[in-house]
Coordinates of C-alpha atoms in Angstrom, one line a residue:
X1 CA 12.8 -11.8 22.9
X2 CA 10.7 -9.4 23.3
X3 CA 12.4 -5.5 22.8
X4 CA 13.3 -4.1 26.2
X5 CA 11.6 -6.5 27.9
X6 CA 13.5 -9.4 28.4
X7 CA 11.6 -12.4 27.4
X8 CA 8.3 -12.7 27.9
X9 CA 4.7 -14.6 28.7
X10 CA 4.7 -17.4 25.5
X11 CA 7.9 -16.8 23.8
X12 CA 10.5 -18.4 24.5
X13 CA 14.4 -19.1 23.6
X14 CA 16.2 -21.9 22.3
X15 CA 20.1 -23.0 22.6
X16 CA 22.5 -25.2 20.8
X17 CA 25.7 -26.4 21.7
X18 CA 28.6 -25.1 20.6
X19 CA 32.4 -26.2 20.1
X20 CA 34.0 -25.2 23.9
X21 CA 30.1 -27.3 25.3
X22 CA 32.4 -30.2 23.4
X23 CA 36.2 -29.8 25.2
X24 CA 36.4 -32.6 28.0
X25 CA 33.1 -33.5 26.8
X26 CA 32.0 -35.6 24.3
X27 CA 28.8 -36.3 25.6
X28 CA 27.5 -32.8 26.4
X29 CA 26.2 -33.3 29.7
X30 CA 27.2 -30.4 31.2
X31 CA 24.6 -29.1 28.0
X32 CA 22.5 -31.2 28.4
X33 CA 22.4 -30.5 32.7
X34 CA 23.2 -26.3 32.8
X35 CA 21.8 -25.3 29.4
X36 CA 18.3 -23.8 28.1
X37 CA 17.0 -26.4 26.2
X38 CA 19.1 -29.7 27.0
X39 CA 17.8 -29.7 30.5
X40 CA 14.5 -30.1 29.1
X41 CA 14.8 -32.9 26.7
X42 CA 18.1 -34.2 27.7
X43 CA 18.9 -34.0 24.1
X44 CA 22.3 -31.9 22.6
X45 CA 18.8 -31.4 19.8
X46 CA 16.5 -29.5 19.7
X47 CA 13.2 -29.2 16.9
X48 CA 10.2 -27.3 17.0
X49 CA 6.5 -26.4 15.7
X50 CA 5.3 -23.4 15.2
X51 CA 1.8 -22.8 13.8
X52 CA 0.1 -19.7 12.3
X53 CA -3.1 -19.1 10.3
X54 CA -1.2 -19.6 6.8
X55 CA 0.8 -22.9 7.6
X56 CA 3.5 -24.7 9.9
X57 CA 6.8 -23.5 10.2
X58 CA 9.5 -26.1 11.5
X59 CA 13.2 -25.4 13.0
X60 CA 15.9 -28.1 14.1
X61 CA 18.6 -27.7 15.9
X62 CA 21.7 -29.6 15.3
X63 CA 24.8 -30.3 17.1
X64 CA 27.9 -30.1 14.4
X65 CA 30.1 -30.6 17.5
X66 CA 32.3 -33.1 18.2
X67 CA 31.6 -36.7 20.0
X68 CA 35.3 -37.2 20.5
X69 CA 35.8 -34.8 23.6
X70 CA 39.2 -33.3 23.1
X71 CA 40.5 -30.9 25.2
X72 CA 41.1 -26.8 23.5
X73 CA 42.4 -26.3 20.8
X74 CA 40.4 -29.1 18.9
X75 CA 38.1 -27.6 16.5
X76 CA 36.8 -31.5 15.0
X77 CA 32.8 -31.7 14.0
X78 CA 30.9 -34.3 12.9
X79 CA 27.5 -35.8 12.6
X80 CA 26.9 -39.2 14.1
X81 CA 24.0 -41.6 13.4
X82 CA 22.1 -41.3 16.3
X83 CA 22.0 -37.5 16.2
X84 CA 20.6 -37.4 12.2
X85 CA 18.6 -40.1 12.8
X86 CA 16.7 -38.2 15.5
X87 CA 16.5 -35.2 13.3
X88 CA 15.2 -37.7 10.3
X89 CA 12.3 -38.8 12.6
X90 CA 11.5 -35.2 13.1
X91 CA 11.1 -33.9 9.4
X92 CA 9.9 -37.3 9.1
X93 CA 6.5 -36.5 11.8
X94 CA 6.7 -33.2 9.9
X95 CA 5.8 -33.5 6.4
X96 CA 3.1 -30.9 6.5
X97 CA 5.5 -28.0 7.6
X98 CA 5.1 -25.1 4.9
X99 CA 9.1 -23.7 6.1
X100 CA 12.1 -24.7 8.1
X101 CA 15.1 -23.6 9.2
X102 CA 17.9 -25.8 10.4
X103 CA 20.3 -24.7 13.0
X104 CA 23.8 -25.9 13.9
X105 CA 27.2 -24.1 15.1
X106 CA 29.3 -25.4 12.2
X107 CA 29.0 -25.2 8.7
X108 CA 26.8 -28.5 7.6
X109 CA 29.3 -28.8 4.8
X110 CA 32.3 -28.7 6.8
X111 CA 30.8 -31.6 9.3
X112 CA 31.8 -34.8 9.5
X113 CA 28.7 -36.5 8.0
X114 CA 27.3 -34.0 6.6
X115 CA 25.8 -36.0 3.3
X116 CA 23.5 -37.8 5.9
X117 CA 21.9 -34.8 6.8
X118 CA 22.1 -33.1 2.9
X119 CA 20.1 -36.1 1.9
X120 CA 17.2 -35.3 4.4
X121 CA 17.0 -32.6 3.9
X122 CA 16.7 -32.7 -0.1
X123 CA 14.1 -35.5 0.7
X124 CA 12.3 -32.8 2.9
X125 CA 12.9 -29.5 1.0
X126 CA 14.6 -27.9 3.2
X127 CA 17.0 -25.3 1.6
X128 CA 17.9 -22.9 5.0
X129 CA 20.3 -23.1 7.0
X130 CA 21.8 -20.7 9.7
X131 CA 25.0 -21.4 11.5
X132 CA 27.7 -18.8 13.3
X133 CA 31.3 -20.2 14.3
X134 CA 33.6 -18.9 12.1
X135 CA 33.4 -15.3 13.5
X136 CA 32.1 -14.1 10.3
X137 CA 29.5 -13.0 8.1
X138 CA 28.7 -14.7 4.9
X139 CA 25.6 -16.1 2.9
X140 CA 25.9 -19.1 0.5
X141 CA 24.3 -21.3 -1.6
X142 CA 26.1 -24.4 -2.5
X143 CA 25.7 -27.4 -4.9
X144 CA 22.6 -28.7 -3.2
X145 CA 20.5 -25.6 -3.1
X146 CA 20.5 -25.0 0.4
X147 CA 21.3 -21.4 1.4
X148 CA 23.5 -21.3 4.4
X149 CA 23.2 -18.3 6.3
X150 CA 26.5 -17.0 8.5
X151 CA 26.8 -14.7 11.1
X152 CA 29.7 -13.3 12.8
X153 CA 30.2 -13.9 16.8
X154 CA 28.2 -11.6 19.5
X155 CA 31.3 -10.8 21.3
X156 CA 34.2 -11.0 19.7
X157 CA 33.1 -8.7 17.0
X158 CA 29.9 -5.9 16.6
X159 CA 29.0 -6.7 13.0
X160 CA 26.6 -7.7 11.1
X161 CA 26.6 -10.4 14.8
X162 CA 22.5 -10.1 15.5
X163 CA 19.7 -11.5 12.6
X164 CA 16.3 -11.4 12.1
X165 CA 14.3 -14.1 10.1
X166 CA 11.1 -13.8 9.1
X167 CA 8.0 -15.3 7.4
X168 CA 5.6 -13.9 5.7
X169 CA 2.8 -16.7 4.1
X170 CA 5.4 -19.0 1.8
X171 CA 8.1 -15.9 1.6
X172 CA 11.2 -15.8 4.2
X173 CA 13.9 -13.1 5.3
X174 CA 16.7 -12.2 7.0
X175 CA 19.1 -9.8 7.4
X176 CA 21.8 -8.5 9.9
X177 CA 22.9 -6.1 12.0
X178 CA 25.5 -5.0 14.4
X179 CA 25.3 -5.0 17.5
X180 CA 26.8 -1.5 18.2
X181 CA 24.4 0.1 15.9
X182 CA 21.6 -1.7 15.8
X183 CA 18.6 0.7 16.0
X184 CA 16.4 1.0 13.7
X185 CA 16.4 -2.9 13.0
X186 CA 13.9 -3.6 9.9
X187 CA 13.4 -6.6 7.9
X188 CA 11.3 -6.1 4.2
X189 CA 8.8 -9.3 4.2
X190 CA 7.2 -8.8 1.2
X191 CA 8.5 -8.4 -1.8
X192 CA 11.3 -10.4 -0.5
X193 CA 15.0 -10.3 -1.2
X194 CA 16.4 -12.3 -4.8
X195 CA 19.5 -12.8 -4.6
X196 CA 22.4 -12.4 -2.4
X197 CA 26.5 -11.8 -2.9
X198 CA 26.0 -15.4 -2.8
X199 CA 24.2 -15.9 -6.1
X200 CA 19.8 -16.4 -6.2
X201 CA 18.0 -17.1 -3.0
X202 CA 16.0 -20.7 -2.8
X203 CA 12.5 -20.4 -3.1
X204 CA 12.7 -16.6 -2.9
X205 CA 9.0 -15.8 -5.1
X206 CA 9.6 -13.0 -7.4
X207 CA 6.9 -10.4 -8.3
X208 CA 4.4 -10.9 -10.8
X209 CA 4.5 -7.7 -13.1
X210 CA 1.1 -8.7 -14.8
X211 CA -0.4 -7.4 -11.0
X212 CA -1.6 -4.2 -11.3
X213 CA -1.6 -3.7 -7.1
X214 CA 1.0 -5.6 -4.6
X215 CA 2.1 -4.7 -0.9
X216 CA 5.4 -4.0 0.5
X217 CA 5.4 -5.4 3.4
X218 CA 8.2 -4.1 6.6
X219 CA 9.2 -5.1 10.0
X220 CA 11.0 -2.9 12.2
X221 CA 12.1 -2.1 15.4
X222 CA 13.2 0.8 17.6
X223 CA 13.4 1.3 21.6
X224 CA 12.3 4.8 20.5
X225 CA 9.9 4.5 18.3
X226 CA 9.5 4.3 14.3
X227 CA 8.0 7.8 13.0
X228 CA 8.3 6.6 9.4
X229 CA 9.0 4.7 6.8
X230 CA 8.8 4.9 2.6
X231 CA 10.5 2.9 0.2
X232 CA 11.3 3.2 -3.9
X233 CA 12.2 1.2 -6.8
X234 CA 15.8 1.6 -8.5
X235 CA 16.6 5.5 -7.5
X236 CA 13.6 6.7 -9.0
X237 CA 11.9 10.2 -8.0
X238 CA 8.5 8.7 -6.3
X239 CA 8.9 7.7 -2.8
X240 CA 6.5 5.0 -1.3
X241 CA 5.1 6.3 2.2
X242 CA 4.3 2.8 4.1
X243 CA 1.4 3.1 6.6
X244 CA 1.7 1.6 10.5
X245 CA -0.5 -1.5 11.0
X246 CA -3.0 -0.5 14.2
X247 CA -2.3 -3.9 15.9
X248 CA 0.8 -5.0 14.8
X249 CA 2.6 -1.6 15.3
X250 CA 5.9 -3.4 14.3
X251 CA 4.5 -4.2 11.2
X252 CA 4.5 -0.7 7.9
X253 CA 2.8 -1.2 5.2
X254 CA 2.0 -0.2 1.3
X255 CA 2.0 -1.1 -2.2
X256 CA 2.9 -0.4 -6.0
X257 CA 2.1 -1.3 -9.5
X258 CA 4.7 -3.7 -10.8
X259 CA 2.6 -3.4 -14.6
X260 CA 4.9 -1.8 -16.9
X261 CA 8.4 -2.8 -14.7
X262 CA 10.5 -5.2 -16.8
X263 CA 10.8 -8.9 -15.8
X264 CA 13.9 -9.3 -14.4
X265 CA 15.8 -7.8 -11.4
X266 CA 14.9 -4.5 -9.7
X267 CA 17.0 -2.9 -6.5
X268 CA 13.6 -1.8 -3.7
X269 CA 16.1 1.1 -1.4
X270 CA 13.9 0.8 2.5
X271 CA 14.2 4.3 4.5
X272 CA 14.0 4.4 8.0
X273 CA 13.2 7.1 10.6
X274 CA 14.0 5.6 13.8
X275 CA 16.5 7.6 15.8
X276 CA 18.8 7.5 13.6
X277 CA 17.8 7.5 9.9
X278 CA 18.1 3.6 8.4
X279 CA 18.5 3.4 4.7
X280 CA 18.7 -0.6 3.2
X281 CA 18.1 -1.9 -0.3
X282 CA 17.8 -4.9 -1.9
X283 CA 17.6 -6.9 -5.3
X284 CA 14.0 -8.1 -6.0
X285 CA 13.2 -10.3 -9.4
X286 CA 9.8 -9.7 -11.6
X287 CA 8.4 -12.0 -13.1
X288 CA 6.2 -12.7 -16.5
X289 CA 4.3 -15.1 -14.3
X290 CA 0.1 -14.8 -12.9
X291 CA -0.9 -12.3 -10.6
X292 CA -1.5 -15.0 -7.4
X293 CA -0.5 -12.8 -4.1
X294 CA -3.1 -14.3 -1.7
X295 CA -4.3 -12.5 0.7
X296 CA -3.4 -9.2 3.3
X297 CA -4.7 -9.9 6.6
X298 CA -7.2 -7.3 7.9
X299 CA -6.0 -4.5 10.3
X300 CA -7.9 -5.0 13.6
X301 CA -7.0 -2.6 15.7
X302 CA -7.1 -0.7 18.2
X303 CA -3.1 -0.5 18.2
X304 CA -1.2 -3.4 20.6
X305 CA 0.1 -1.6 23.7
X306 CA 3.6 -3.5 24.8
X307 CA 2.6 -3.6 29.0
X308 CA 5.6 -2.5 31.6
X309 CA 7.3 -5.1 33.0
X310 CA 7.0 -5.9 36.9
X311 CA 9.5 -4.6 38.5
X312 CA 9.2 -7.7 40.9
X313 CA 9.0 -10.4 38.8

């Protein structure tokens, strides 16, 4: 979804069934007929793949809702064999995917049949699962090593109920925002957050202390525009001013020297000037490893300008 313009050409919207969709309809016939995604493949589940210059991204939406068609206030949830087989077929059909995120309405850990999901996820190296249902925000990492990211319920709350997921080469980032006061939205894609209150995040590369220079990349959004972004390490006095990329005005970039920073955890603080000043912070791990950071994208310019929506469409 493009900010302020609805769904634009080349973008798409995907939905997945929730527990209310199954009340009196265990086969999810209404979802398959009237939802956005259901009519396209006549299934309550869907998988999709995005190709990027640095690799493939794969996603799957699980139907964790019950199949018994009980009415409210029943709240059963399960993954039946046919749903697990559909998920496994998609995973096995995309072995080259560099990054995976699986979505579901319920937490898989409390869903009947979850062992089948965990088995496929372990074989494919899937370590990220996003869901809702509980009407609260939370992050946790279970004994299976899978990050479970839960956002609050839009319409039932105003805090931490809108999430951005971002990929930067082999790194993954997420942030949750309040729908009542979302702007500016910003997410650091390099270096990535290494831990939350739920524990250390899986597959989150640390910063090599052997590098003379390392990148800082931030995605930022505000309908009134972003005036500037700066950051600093560990509450120090030296602020790093980021520069806006010309051919992608939502990305801001800078660099810093990891040399001399001790291995372990350091805090990156971010200040984003949009329609208000938003301060954010995240813990980043530094490691004594070889300096391998990849190549920075070339800024080709000139600035990209989002076209005005056609009022007649």
